[in-house]
PDB file of C-alpha atoms and ligand atoms in Angstrom:
ATOM      1  CA  MET A   1      22.301   2.713 -16.285  1.00 79.00           C
ATOM      2  CA  PHE A   2      20.155   2.414 -19.392  1.00 81.00           C
ATOM      3  CA  ASN A   3      18.212  -0.478 -17.828  1.00 84.00           C
ATOM      4  CA  THR A   4      17.635   1.515 -14.642  1.00 83.00           C
ATOM      5  CA  LEU A   5      16.284   4.476 -16.594  1.00 82.00           C
ATOM      6  CA  LYS A   6      14.126   2.136 -18.646  1.00 82.00           C
ATOM      7  CA  LYS A   7      12.621   0.635 -15.488  1.00 77.00           C
ATOM      8  CA  ILE A   8      11.951   4.071 -13.993  1.00 76.00           C
ATOM      9  CA  ILE A   9      10.021   5.046 -17.130  1.00 79.00           C
ATOM     10  CA  GLN A  10       8.367   1.652 -17.477  1.00 79.00           C
ATOM     11  CA  TYR A  11       6.901   1.325 -14.005  1.00 77.00           C
ATOM     12  CA  PRO A  12       4.341   3.684 -12.513  1.00 76.00           C
ATOM     13  CA  ARG A  13       4.925   5.502  -9.228  1.00 77.00           C
ATOM     14  CA  LEU A  14       4.266   3.015  -6.442  1.00 81.00           C
ATOM     15  CA  THR A  15       4.154   5.301  -3.450  1.00 83.00           C
ATOM     16  CA  GLN A  16       0.690   5.859  -2.042  1.00 83.00           C
ATOM     17  CA  GLU A  17      -0.260   9.317  -0.928  1.00 81.00           C
ATOM     18  CA  TYR A  18      -1.952   8.553   2.354  1.00 82.00           C
ATOM     19  CA  PRO A  19      -3.070  10.672   4.227  1.00 79.00           C
ATOM     20  CA  LYS A  20      -3.496  13.081   1.303  1.00 77.00           C
ATOM     21  CA  ILE A  21      -5.355  10.427  -0.670  1.00 79.00           C
ATOM     22  CA  ILE A  22      -6.987   7.436   0.970  1.00 77.00           C
ATOM     23  CA  ASN A  23      -6.327   4.442  -1.227  1.00 73.00           C
ATOM     24  CA  SER A  24      -8.934   1.753  -1.787  1.00 72.00           C
ATOM     25  CA  THR A  25      -9.604  -0.255   1.336  1.00 69.00           C
ATOM     26  CA  ALA A  26     -11.936  -2.748  -0.346  1.00 74.00           C
ATOM     27  CA  ASN A  27      -9.562  -5.665   0.196  1.00 79.00           C
ATOM     28  CA  PHE A  28      -8.830  -4.912   3.832  1.00 83.00           C
ATOM     29  CA  ILE A  29     -10.696  -6.052   6.903  1.00 88.00           C
ATOM     30  CA  GLY A  30     -11.299  -3.214   9.290  1.00 89.00           C
ATOM     31  CA  GLN A  31     -13.409  -2.384  12.289  1.00 90.00           C
ATOM     32  CA  PRO A  32     -16.272  -4.748  13.184  1.00 92.00           C
ATOM     33  CA  VAL A  33     -19.508  -2.888  13.830  1.00 91.00           C
ATOM     34  CA  ILE A  34     -22.537  -4.113  15.783  1.00 91.00           C
ATOM     35  CA  HIS A  35     -26.064  -3.219  14.704  1.00 90.00           C
ATOM     36  CA  PRO A  36     -27.959  -3.672  17.988  1.00 87.00           C
ATOM     37  CA  GLU A  37     -31.350  -3.334  16.290  1.00 88.00           C
ATOM     38  CA  ARG A  38     -30.681  -6.640  14.484  1.00 91.00           C
ATOM     39  CA  CYS A  39     -29.208  -8.397  17.537  1.00 91.00           C
ATOM     40  CA  CYS A  40     -31.257 -11.136  19.221  1.00 90.00           C
ATOM     41  CA  PHE A  41     -28.865 -11.143  22.233  1.00 91.00           C
ATOM     42  CA  CYS A  42     -28.078 -14.852  21.966  1.00 91.00           C
ATOM     43  CA  GLY A  43     -24.517 -14.219  23.136  1.00 90.00           C
ATOM     44  CA  ALA A  44     -22.949 -16.478  20.476  1.00 92.00           C
ATOM     45  CA  CYS A  45     -20.497 -13.782  19.364  1.00 93.00           C
ATOM     46  CA  ALA A  46     -19.324 -13.082  22.902  1.00 92.00           C
ATOM     47  CA  GLN A  47     -18.748 -16.807  23.459  1.00 92.00           C
ATOM     48  CA  ARG A  48     -16.826 -17.141  20.186  1.00 93.00           C
ATOM     49  CA  CYS A  49     -14.660 -14.038  20.495  1.00 93.00           C
ATOM     50  CA  PRO A  50     -11.094 -15.255  21.159  1.00 93.00           C
ATOM     51  CA  SER A  51     -10.025 -12.069  22.923  1.00 91.00           C
ATOM     52  CA  GLN A  52     -13.135 -11.442  25.040  1.00 90.00           C
ATOM     53  CA  ALA A  53     -13.547  -8.160  23.198  1.00 91.00           C
ATOM     54  CA  ILE A  54     -17.336  -8.304  23.091  1.00 91.00           C
ATOM     55  CA  ALA A  55     -18.912  -6.801  26.169  1.00 89.00           C
ATOM     56  CA  PHE A  56     -22.261  -8.519  26.487  1.00 87.00           C
ATOM     57  CA  ASP A  57     -25.091  -8.374  28.988  1.00 86.00           C
ATOM     58  CA  GLY A  58     -28.041 -10.415  27.707  1.00 84.00           C
ATOM     59  CA  ALA A  59     -30.339  -9.539  30.609  1.00 85.00           C
ATOM     60  CA  ALA A  60     -29.838  -5.826  30.121  1.00 85.00           C
ATOM     61  CA  ARG A  61     -29.782  -6.268  26.313  1.00 86.00           C
ATOM     62  CA  ARG A  62     -26.489  -4.430  25.981  1.00 87.00           C
ATOM     63  CA  ILE A  63     -23.664  -5.276  23.647  1.00 89.00           C
ATOM     64  CA  GLY A  64     -20.532  -3.507  22.451  1.00 90.00           C
ATOM     65  CA  ILE A  65     -17.001  -4.130  21.227  1.00 91.00           C
ATOM     66  CA  ASN A  66     -13.898  -3.069  23.104  1.00 91.00           C
ATOM     67  CA  TYR A  67     -11.705  -2.175  20.147  1.00 92.00           C
ATOM     68  CA  ASP A  68      -8.541  -2.084  22.219  1.00 90.00           C
ATOM     69  CA  GLN A  69      -8.979  -5.850  22.627  1.00 92.00           C
ATOM     70  CA  CYS A  70     -10.445  -6.787  19.236  1.00 93.00           C
ATOM     71  CA  VAL A  71      -8.143  -8.694  16.886  1.00 93.00           C
ATOM     72  CA  PHE A  72     -10.381  -8.227  13.823  1.00 94.00           C
ATOM     73  CA  CYS A  73     -10.681 -11.991  13.355  1.00 93.00           C
ATOM     74  CA  VAL A  74     -14.156 -11.974  11.713  1.00 94.00           C
ATOM     75  CA  LEU A  75     -15.359 -14.852  13.909  1.00 94.00           C
ATOM     76  CA  CYS A  76     -18.165 -12.775  15.443  1.00 93.00           C
ATOM     77  CA  GLU A  77     -19.500 -11.895  11.985  1.00 93.00           C
ATOM     78  CA  ASP A  78     -19.315 -15.558  10.975  1.00 93.00           C
ATOM     79  CA  VAL A  79     -21.122 -16.837  14.037  1.00 93.00           C
ATOM     80  CA  CYS A  80     -23.864 -14.203  14.158  1.00 93.00           C
ATOM     81  CA  GLN A  81     -27.025 -15.699  12.688  1.00 92.00           C
ATOM     82  CA  SER A  82     -28.890 -12.363  12.804  1.00 90.00           C
ATOM     83  CA  GLY A  83     -26.380 -10.491  10.644  1.00 91.00           C
ATOM     84  CA  ALA A  84     -25.973  -7.973  13.459  1.00 91.00           C
ATOM     85  CA  ILE A  85     -22.172  -7.798  13.190  1.00 93.00           C
ATOM     86  CA  ARG A  86     -20.462  -6.596  10.061  1.00 92.00           C
ATOM     87  CA  MET A  87     -16.777  -6.128   9.362  1.00 92.00           C
ATOM     88  CA  THR A  88     -16.082  -2.758   7.731  1.00 90.00           C
ATOM     89  CA  HIS A  89     -13.050  -1.370   5.907  1.00 90.00           C
ATOM     90  CA  CYS A  90     -12.483   1.384   8.455  1.00 88.00           C
ATOM     91  CA  PHE A  91      -8.883   1.449   9.693  1.00 89.00           C
ATOM     92  CA  GLU A  92      -8.524   4.981  11.080  1.00 87.00           C
ATOM     93  CA  LEU A  93      -9.240   3.863  14.618  1.00 88.00           C
ATOM     94  CA  ALA A  94      -6.350   5.222  16.678  1.00 90.00           C
ATOM     95  CA  GLU A  95      -7.390   7.152  19.768  1.00 89.00           C
ATOM     96  CA  ARG A  96      -5.542   9.228  22.333  1.00 88.00           C
ATOM     97  CA  SER A  97      -7.582   7.738  25.131  1.00 87.00           C
ATOM     98  CA  ARG A  98      -8.020   4.012  25.575  1.00 88.00           C
ATOM     99  CA  ALA A  99     -11.445   4.635  27.041  1.00 88.00           C
ATOM    100  CA  LYS A 100     -12.555   5.997  23.656  1.00 88.00           C
ATOM    101  CA  LEU A 101     -11.961   2.567  22.139  1.00 89.00           C
ATOM    102  CA  ARG A 102     -14.625   1.200  24.454  1.00 84.00           C
ATOM    103  CA  PRO A 103     -18.088   2.133  23.209  1.00 73.00           C
ATOM    104  CA  ASP A 104     -20.438   4.171  25.380  1.00 56.00           C
ATOM    105  CA  GLY A 105     -23.036   2.020  27.036  1.00 38.00           C
ATOM    106  CA  SER A 106     -21.059  -1.162  26.580  1.00 45.00           C
ATOM    107  CA  VAL A 107     -20.583  -3.472  29.504  1.00 39.00           C
ATOM    108  CA  LEU A 108     -16.968  -3.879  30.409  1.00 42.00           C
ATOM    109  CA  THR A 109     -15.704  -7.404  30.799  1.00 40.00           C
ATOM    110  CA  GLU A 110     -14.880  -8.411  34.333  1.00 38.00           C
ATOM    111  CA  SER A 111     -11.133  -8.180  33.844  1.00 38.00           C
ATOM    112  CA  ALA A 112     -11.414  -4.841  32.078  1.00 39.00           C
ATOM    113  CA  ALA A 113     -13.567  -3.421  34.841  1.00 36.00           C
ATOM    114  CA  ALA A 114     -10.966  -4.459  37.381  1.00 36.00           C
ATOM    115  CA  GLU A 115      -8.156  -2.959  35.361  1.00 39.00           C
ATOM    116  CA  PRO A 116      -6.580  -0.048  37.241  1.00 35.00           C
ATOM    117  CA  ASN A 117      -5.052   1.804  34.334  1.00 39.00           C
ATOM    118  CA  THR A 118      -7.619   3.358  32.034  1.00 39.00           C
ATOM    119  CA  ALA A 119      -6.011   5.983  29.854  1.00 39.00           C
ATOM    120  CA  ASP A 120      -8.058   8.812  31.307  1.00 39.00           C
ATOM    121  CA  ALA A 121      -6.923   8.040  34.833  1.00 35.00           C
ATOM    122  CA  LYS A 122      -3.193   8.246  34.304  1.00 33.00           C
ATOM    123  CA  PRO A 123      -0.898  11.208  33.789  1.00 32.00           C
ATOM    124  CA  THR A 124      -0.142  12.265  30.265  1.00 30.00           C
ATOM    125  CA  LEU A 125       3.272  12.475  28.851  1.00 31.00           C
ATOM    126  CA  VAL A 126       4.509  15.432  26.895  1.00 35.00           C
ATOM    127  CA  ILE A 127       1.915  18.001  27.704  1.00 31.00           C
ATOM    128  CA  HIS A 128      -0.673  17.835  30.386  1.00 32.00           C
ATOM    129  CA  GLU A 129      -4.169  16.568  29.923  1.00 34.00           C
ATOM    130  CA  ALA A 130      -5.256  19.845  28.335  1.00 37.00           C
ATOM    131  CA  ASP A 131      -6.591  19.414  24.837  1.00 37.00           C
ATOM    132  CA  VAL A 132      -4.403  21.081  22.266  1.00 36.00           C
ATOM    133  CA  PRO A 133      -6.058  22.309  19.092  1.00 38.00           C
ATOM    134  CA  ALA A 134      -6.330  19.299  16.842  1.00 44.00           C
ATOM    135  CA  MET A 135      -4.456  19.231  13.589  1.00 43.00           C
ATOM    136  CA  ALA A 136      -6.680  17.984  10.784  1.00 41.00           C
ATOM    137  CA  ASP A 137      -6.315  14.254  10.496  1.00 40.00           C
ATOM    138  CA  GLU A 138      -6.318  14.588   6.734  1.00 41.00           C
ATOM    139  CA  ALA A 139      -3.292  16.900   6.932  1.00 47.00           C
ATOM    140  CA  LEU A 140      -1.507  17.268   3.649  1.00 51.00           C
ATOM    141  CA  THR A 141       2.040  16.040   3.419  1.00 59.00           C
ATOM    142  CA  GLY A 142       3.539  19.530   3.206  1.00 65.00           C
ATOM    143  CA  GLU A 143       1.566  20.766   6.191  1.00 67.00           C
ATOM    144  CA  LEU A 144       2.587  17.724   8.187  1.00 67.00           C
ATOM    145  CA  LYS A 145       6.253  18.274   7.411  1.00 67.00           C
ATOM    146  CA  LYS A 146       5.926  21.908   8.505  1.00 70.00           C
ATOM    147  CA  HIS A 147       4.162  20.821  11.692  1.00 69.00           C
ATOM    148  CA  ILE A 148       6.915  18.325  12.535  1.00 69.00           C
ATOM    149  CA  MET A 149       9.620  20.888  11.795  1.00 68.00           C
ATOM    150  CA  LYS A 150       7.844  23.426  13.998  1.00 68.00           C
ATOM    151  CA  VAL A 151       7.524  21.021  16.914  1.00 67.00           C
ATOM    152  CA  PHE A 152      10.861  19.252  16.782  1.00 66.00           C
ATOM    153  CA  GLY A 153      12.965  21.602  14.640  1.00 64.00           C
ATOM    154  CA  ARG A 154      13.819  18.647  12.411  1.00 67.00           C
ATOM    155  CA  SER A 155      12.263  15.393  11.202  1.00 78.00           C
ATOM    156  CA  LEU A 156      10.427  13.137  13.649  1.00 88.00           C
ATOM    157  CA  GLN A 157      12.648  10.307  14.863  1.00 92.00           C
ATOM    158  CA  ILE A 158      11.001   7.058  15.883  1.00 94.00           C
ATOM    159  CA  ARG A 159      12.424   4.128  17.805  1.00 95.00           C
ATOM    160  CA  GLU A 160      10.446   0.915  17.505  1.00 95.00           C
ATOM    161  CA  VAL A 161      10.271  -1.282  20.615  1.00 95.00           C
ATOM    162  CA  ASP A 162       9.134  -4.913  20.452  1.00 95.00           C
ATOM    163  CA  SER A 163       8.036  -5.693  23.982  1.00 93.00           C
ATOM    164  CA  GLY A 164       7.054  -9.278  23.226  1.00 91.00           C
ATOM    165  CA  SER A 165       4.967  -9.388  20.054  1.00 92.00           C
ATOM    166  CA  CYS A 166       4.337 -12.124  17.494  1.00 94.00           C
ATOM    167  CA  ASN A 167       6.168  -9.830  15.042  1.00 94.00           C
ATOM    168  CA  ALA A 168       3.167  -9.154  12.800  1.00 95.00           C
ATOM    169  CA  CYS A 169       2.885  -5.583  14.095  1.00 95.00           C
ATOM    170  CA  ASP A 170       6.624  -5.200  13.574  1.00 95.00           C
ATOM    171  CA  TYR A 171       6.323  -6.309   9.951  1.00 96.00           C
ATOM    172  CA  GLU A 172       3.636  -3.683   9.392  1.00 95.00           C
ATOM    173  CA  ILE A 173       5.883  -1.036  10.962  1.00 95.00           C
ATOM    174  CA  ASN A 174       8.681  -2.267   8.700  1.00 95.00           C
ATOM    175  CA  ALA A 175       6.358  -1.743   5.744  1.00 94.00           C
ATOM    176  CA  LEU A 176       6.205   1.976   6.577  1.00 93.00           C
ATOM    177  CA  ASN A 177       9.651   2.262   5.024  1.00 92.00           C
ATOM    178  CA  ASN A 178       8.935   0.392   1.801  1.00 91.00           C
ATOM    179  CA  PRO A 179       8.383   2.222  -1.510  1.00 89.00           C
ATOM    180  CA  VAL A 180       4.595   1.890  -1.192  1.00 88.00           C
ATOM    181  CA  ASN A 181       4.284   3.713   2.115  1.00 89.00           C
ATOM    182  CA  ASP A 182       7.622   5.596   2.210  1.00 89.00           C
ATOM    183  CA  ILE A 183       7.045   7.321   5.559  1.00 89.00           C
ATOM    184  CA  GLU A 184      10.157   9.450   5.062  1.00 88.00           C
ATOM    185  CA  ARG A 185       8.155  11.539   2.570  1.00 87.00           C
ATOM    186  CA  LEU A 186       6.309  12.836   5.665  1.00 87.00           C
ATOM    187  CA  GLY A 187       9.510  13.872   7.419  1.00 86.00           C
ATOM    188  CA  ILE A 188       9.425  10.837   9.700  1.00 90.00           C
ATOM    189  CA  SER A 189      12.313   8.411  10.071  1.00 92.00           C
ATOM    190  CA  PHE A 190      13.408   5.528  12.277  1.00 94.00           C
ATOM    191  CA  VAL A 191      16.491   5.589  14.480  1.00 93.00           C
ATOM    192  CA  ALA A 192      18.500   2.842  16.161  1.00 93.00           C
ATOM    193  CA  SER A 193      18.721   4.302  19.649  1.00 92.00           C
ATOM    194  CA  PRO A 194      16.010   5.573  22.009  1.00 92.00           C
ATOM    195  CA  ARG A 195      18.431   8.350  22.956  1.00 92.00           C
ATOM    196  CA  HIS A 196      17.913   9.840  19.496  1.00 92.00           C
ATOM    197  CA  ALA A 197      14.148   9.282  19.402  1.00 92.00           C
ATOM    198  CA  ASP A 198      11.161  11.593  19.790  1.00 91.00           C
ATOM    199  CA  MET A 199       8.630   8.791  19.699  1.00 93.00           C
ATOM    200  CA  LEU A 200       8.505   5.160  20.784  1.00 94.00           C
ATOM    201  CA  LEU A 201       6.356   2.834  18.691  1.00 96.00           C
ATOM    202  CA  VAL A 202       5.712  -0.082  21.019  1.00 96.00           C
ATOM    203  CA  THR A 203       4.411  -3.487  19.934  1.00 96.00           C
ATOM    204  CA  GLY A 204       3.673  -6.546  22.054  1.00 93.00           C
ATOM    205  CA  THR A 205       2.234  -7.218  25.450  1.00 92.00           C
ATOM    206  CA  ALA A 206       5.220  -6.175  27.529  1.00 91.00           C
ATOM    207  CA  THR A 207       6.008  -9.703  28.595  1.00 91.00           C
ATOM    208  CA  ARG A 208       7.668 -10.328  31.941  1.00 90.00           C
ATOM    209  CA  ASN A 209      11.065 -10.601  30.315  1.00 90.00           C
ATOM    210  CA  MET A 210      10.614  -7.365  28.406  1.00 90.00           C
ATOM    211  CA  GLN A 211       9.100  -5.183  31.131  1.00 90.00           C
ATOM    212  CA  GLN A 212      12.378  -3.848  32.428  1.00 90.00           C
ATOM    213  CA  ALA A 213      13.709  -3.312  28.915  1.00 91.00           C
ATOM    214  CA  LEU A 214      10.601  -1.329  27.987  1.00 92.00           C
ATOM    215  CA  VAL A 215      10.790   0.910  31.041  1.00 92.00           C
ATOM    216  CA  LYS A 216      14.528   1.460  30.555  1.00 92.00           C
ATOM    217  CA  THR A 217      13.973   2.333  26.897  1.00 93.00           C
ATOM    218  CA  TYR A 218      11.294   4.816  27.926  1.00 93.00           C
ATOM    219  CA  GLN A 219      13.622   6.371  30.497  1.00 91.00           C
ATOM    220  CA  ALA A 220      16.445   6.582  27.954  1.00 92.00           C
ATOM    221  CA  THR A 221      14.302   8.566  25.517  1.00 91.00           C
ATOM    222  CA  PRO A 222      14.774  12.308  25.969  1.00 90.00           C
ATOM    223  CA  ASP A 223      11.829  14.605  26.713  1.00 85.00           C
ATOM    224  CA  PRO A 224       9.601  15.615  25.099  1.00 84.00           C
ATOM    225  CA  LYS A 225       8.675  12.140  23.988  1.00 88.00           C
ATOM    226  CA  LEU A 226       5.636  10.404  22.673  1.00 91.00           C
ATOM    227  CA  VAL A 227       4.582   6.784  23.111  1.00 94.00           C
ATOM    228  CA  VAL A 228       2.318   5.013  20.645  1.00 95.00           C
ATOM    229  CA  ALA A 229       0.926   1.545  21.423  1.00 95.00           C
ATOM    230  CA  VAL A 230       0.692  -0.458  18.198  1.00 96.00           C
ATOM    231  CA  GLY A 231      -1.705  -3.401  18.006  1.00 95.00           C
ATOM    232  CA  ALA A 232      -4.127  -5.135  20.314  1.00 94.00           C
ATOM    233  CA  CYS A 233      -1.325  -6.619  22.430  1.00 95.00           C
ATOM    234  CA  ALA A 234       0.226  -3.258  23.261  1.00 94.00           C
ATOM    235  CA  CYS A 235      -3.194  -1.618  23.750  1.00 94.00           C
ATOM    236  CA  SER A 236      -4.772  -4.217  26.009  1.00 92.00           C
ATOM    237  CA  GLY A 237      -2.887  -7.509  25.988  1.00 90.00           C
ATOM    238  CA  GLY A 238      -5.009  -8.739  23.044  1.00 90.00           C
ATOM    239  CA  ILE A 239      -5.507 -12.478  22.983  1.00 91.00           C
ATOM    240  CA  PHE A 240      -2.878 -12.824  25.708  1.00 91.00           C
ATOM    241  CA  ARG A 241      -4.873 -10.841  28.241  1.00 88.00           C
ATOM    242  CA  ASP A 242      -4.739 -11.999  31.823  1.00 88.00           C
ATOM    243  CA  SER A 243      -1.848 -14.369  31.136  1.00 88.00           C
ATOM    244  CA  TYR A 244       0.693 -14.821  33.930  1.00 88.00           C
ATOM    245  CA  ALA A 245       3.480 -13.740  31.573  1.00 89.00           C
ATOM    246  CA  THR A 246       2.044 -10.568  30.066  1.00 88.00           C
ATOM    247  CA  ASN A 247       0.537  -7.201  30.879  1.00 82.00           C
ATOM    248  CA  ASN A 248      -2.928  -6.071  29.934  1.00 87.00           C
ATOM    249  CA  GLY A 249      -1.557  -3.190  27.909  1.00 89.00           C
ATOM    250  CA  ILE A 250       1.759  -1.366  28.049  1.00 92.00           C
ATOM    251  CA  ASP A 251       0.078   1.557  29.804  1.00 89.00           C
ATOM    252  CA  SER A 252       0.466  -0.345  33.062  1.00 89.00           C
ATOM    253  CA  LEU A 253       4.198   0.330  32.711  1.00 90.00           C
ATOM    254  CA  ILE A 254       4.634   3.568  30.784  1.00 91.00           C
ATOM    255  CA  PRO A 255       2.292   6.419  29.807  1.00 92.00           C
ATOM    256  CA  VAL A 256       0.787   6.056  26.348  1.00 93.00           C
ATOM    257  CA  ASP A 257      -0.242   8.935  24.090  1.00 91.00           C
ATOM    258  CA  VAL A 258      -2.028   7.067  21.327  1.00 93.00           C
ATOM    259  CA  TYR A 259      -3.514   3.582  21.019  1.00 95.00           C
ATOM    260  CA  ILE A 260      -3.680   1.952  17.580  1.00 95.00           C
ATOM    261  CA  PRO A 261      -6.054  -1.041  17.542  1.00 94.00           C
ATOM    262  CA  GLY A 262      -5.638  -3.964  15.155  1.00 93.00           C
ATOM    263  CA  CYS A 263      -3.949  -7.323  14.935  1.00 94.00           C
ATOM    264  CA  PRO A 264      -1.885  -6.185  13.234  1.00 93.00           C
ATOM    265  CA  PRO A 265      -2.872  -2.643  12.250  1.00 94.00           C
ATOM    266  CA  ARG A 266      -2.100  -1.981   8.588  1.00 92.00           C
ATOM    267  CA  PRO A 267       0.588   0.597   7.728  1.00 92.00           C
ATOM    268  CA  GLN A 268      -1.915   3.377   6.988  1.00 91.00           C
ATOM    269  CA  ALA A 269      -3.540   2.761  10.377  1.00 92.00           C
ATOM    270  CA  ILE A 270      -0.119   3.220  11.982  1.00 94.00           C
ATOM    271  CA  ILE A 271       0.499   6.423  10.001  1.00 92.00           C
ATOM    272  CA  TYR A 272      -2.895   7.670  11.194  1.00 91.00           C
ATOM    273  CA  GLY A 273      -1.909   6.901  14.812  1.00 92.00           C
ATOM    274  CA  ILE A 274       1.423   8.705  14.446  1.00 91.00           C
ATOM    275  CA  LEU A 275      -0.395  11.761  13.086  1.00 89.00           C
ATOM    276  CA  LYS A 276      -2.782  11.607  16.031  1.00 88.00           C
ATOM    277  CA  ALA A 277       0.149  11.564  18.440  1.00 88.00           C
ATOM    278  CA  LEU A 278       1.714  14.592  16.753  1.00 83.00           C
ATOM    279  CA  GLU A 279      -1.359  16.632  17.600  1.00 77.00           C
ATOM    280  CA  ARG A 280      -0.216  16.491  21.204  1.00 56.00           C
ATOM    281  CA  VAL A 281       3.116  18.217  20.935  1.00 51.00           C
ATOM    282  CA  GLU A 282       2.403  21.847  20.122  1.00 47.00           C
TER     283      GLU A 282
HETATM  284  S1  SF4 B   1     -13.587  -9.501  15.229  1.00 66.12           S
HETATM  285 FE1  SF4 B   1     -13.077  -8.674  17.266  1.00 66.12          FE
HETATM  286  S2  SF4 B   1     -15.017  -8.693  18.390  1.00 66.12           S
HETATM  287 FE2  SF4 B   1     -15.269 -10.071  16.619  1.00 66.12          FE
HETATM  288  S3  SF4 B   1     -14.748 -12.126  17.386  1.00 66.12           S
HETATM  289 FE3  SF4 B   1     -12.869 -11.245  16.502  1.00 66.12          FE
HETATM  290  S4  SF4 B   1     -11.831 -10.264  18.238  1.00 66.12           S
HETATM  291 FE4  SF4 B   1     -13.957 -10.628  18.881  1.00 66.12          FE
HETATM  292  S1  SF4 B   2      -1.491  -7.328  18.191  1.00 66.12           S
HETATM  293 FE1  SF4 B   2      -1.742  -9.194  17.012  1.00 66.12          FE
HETATM  294  S2  SF4 B   2      -0.279  -8.880  15.361  1.00 66.12           S
HETATM  295 FE2  SF4 B   2       0.322  -7.426  16.916  1.00 66.12          FE
HETATM  296  S3  SF4 B   2       1.801  -8.484  18.171  1.00 66.12           S
HETATM  297 FE3  SF4 B   2      -0.172  -8.906  19.089  1.00 66.12          FE
HETATM  298  S4  SF4 B   2      -0.849 -10.865  18.216  1.00 66.12           S
HETATM  299 FE4  SF4 B   2       0.771 -10.036  16.930  1.00 66.12          FE
END
């Protein structure tokens, strides 16, 4: 008992206060950004990109990054001799529409252009496509708790679904419950059954063997429900795009409310995505 008390006094509070306070992101690799004015349109980055995330048209001098596909691997920055691509520390990238992760004016890759299920084209889930008033992304913890209580009448219950991931995204989701992130301070907790869940956090590409399980889990979750795609695999198929065994995004199987890019997205990026999804259930 004495030792426990001593440790409590000895060690500082570990829990970070995101989203109230954004902690230093200096050590984290975030969104890659293209500076077209510096680009010589050699196409080296597009050739090097392992997930075909760079939409490139040399003749038309157009270039852009499809962030739903990007795995933040830094290879494009390394290979670019003109210094036109820079990795940033930005991690708050989650969007409610997959189309928003594809920059205006960019040229879609062939497979992406052929893809039938852009987020804007499919039906939405809990409420219809109408835009609800947005809750401030930088919502304070107390306000967020009140918002969740107002919407659900209790804390938000999440069921995580691994639909065929490498497990990195799942480790980051696991980290939401550690003392550093402590997502329960926001009134959000994880449950074991989809029947008790308000939100599904889905990782992985929805492999052939997991497709039926994913759809059944979605059907078993009571309405109103939210679906959040976590990581490049769930958003677009990531580096496994166009494989015979995977889907190019879970939205070909179930409706998705929010897409969180990254490979894997860090815990704060996932918290940001969950907050974005909560804006939709008013
Ligand atoms: S950081 Fe993204 S855009 Fe750049 S090479 Fe890697 S996957 Fe492609
Ligand atoms: S997005 Fe990246 S980290 Fe997440 S499951 Fe896919 S390969 Fe793994």
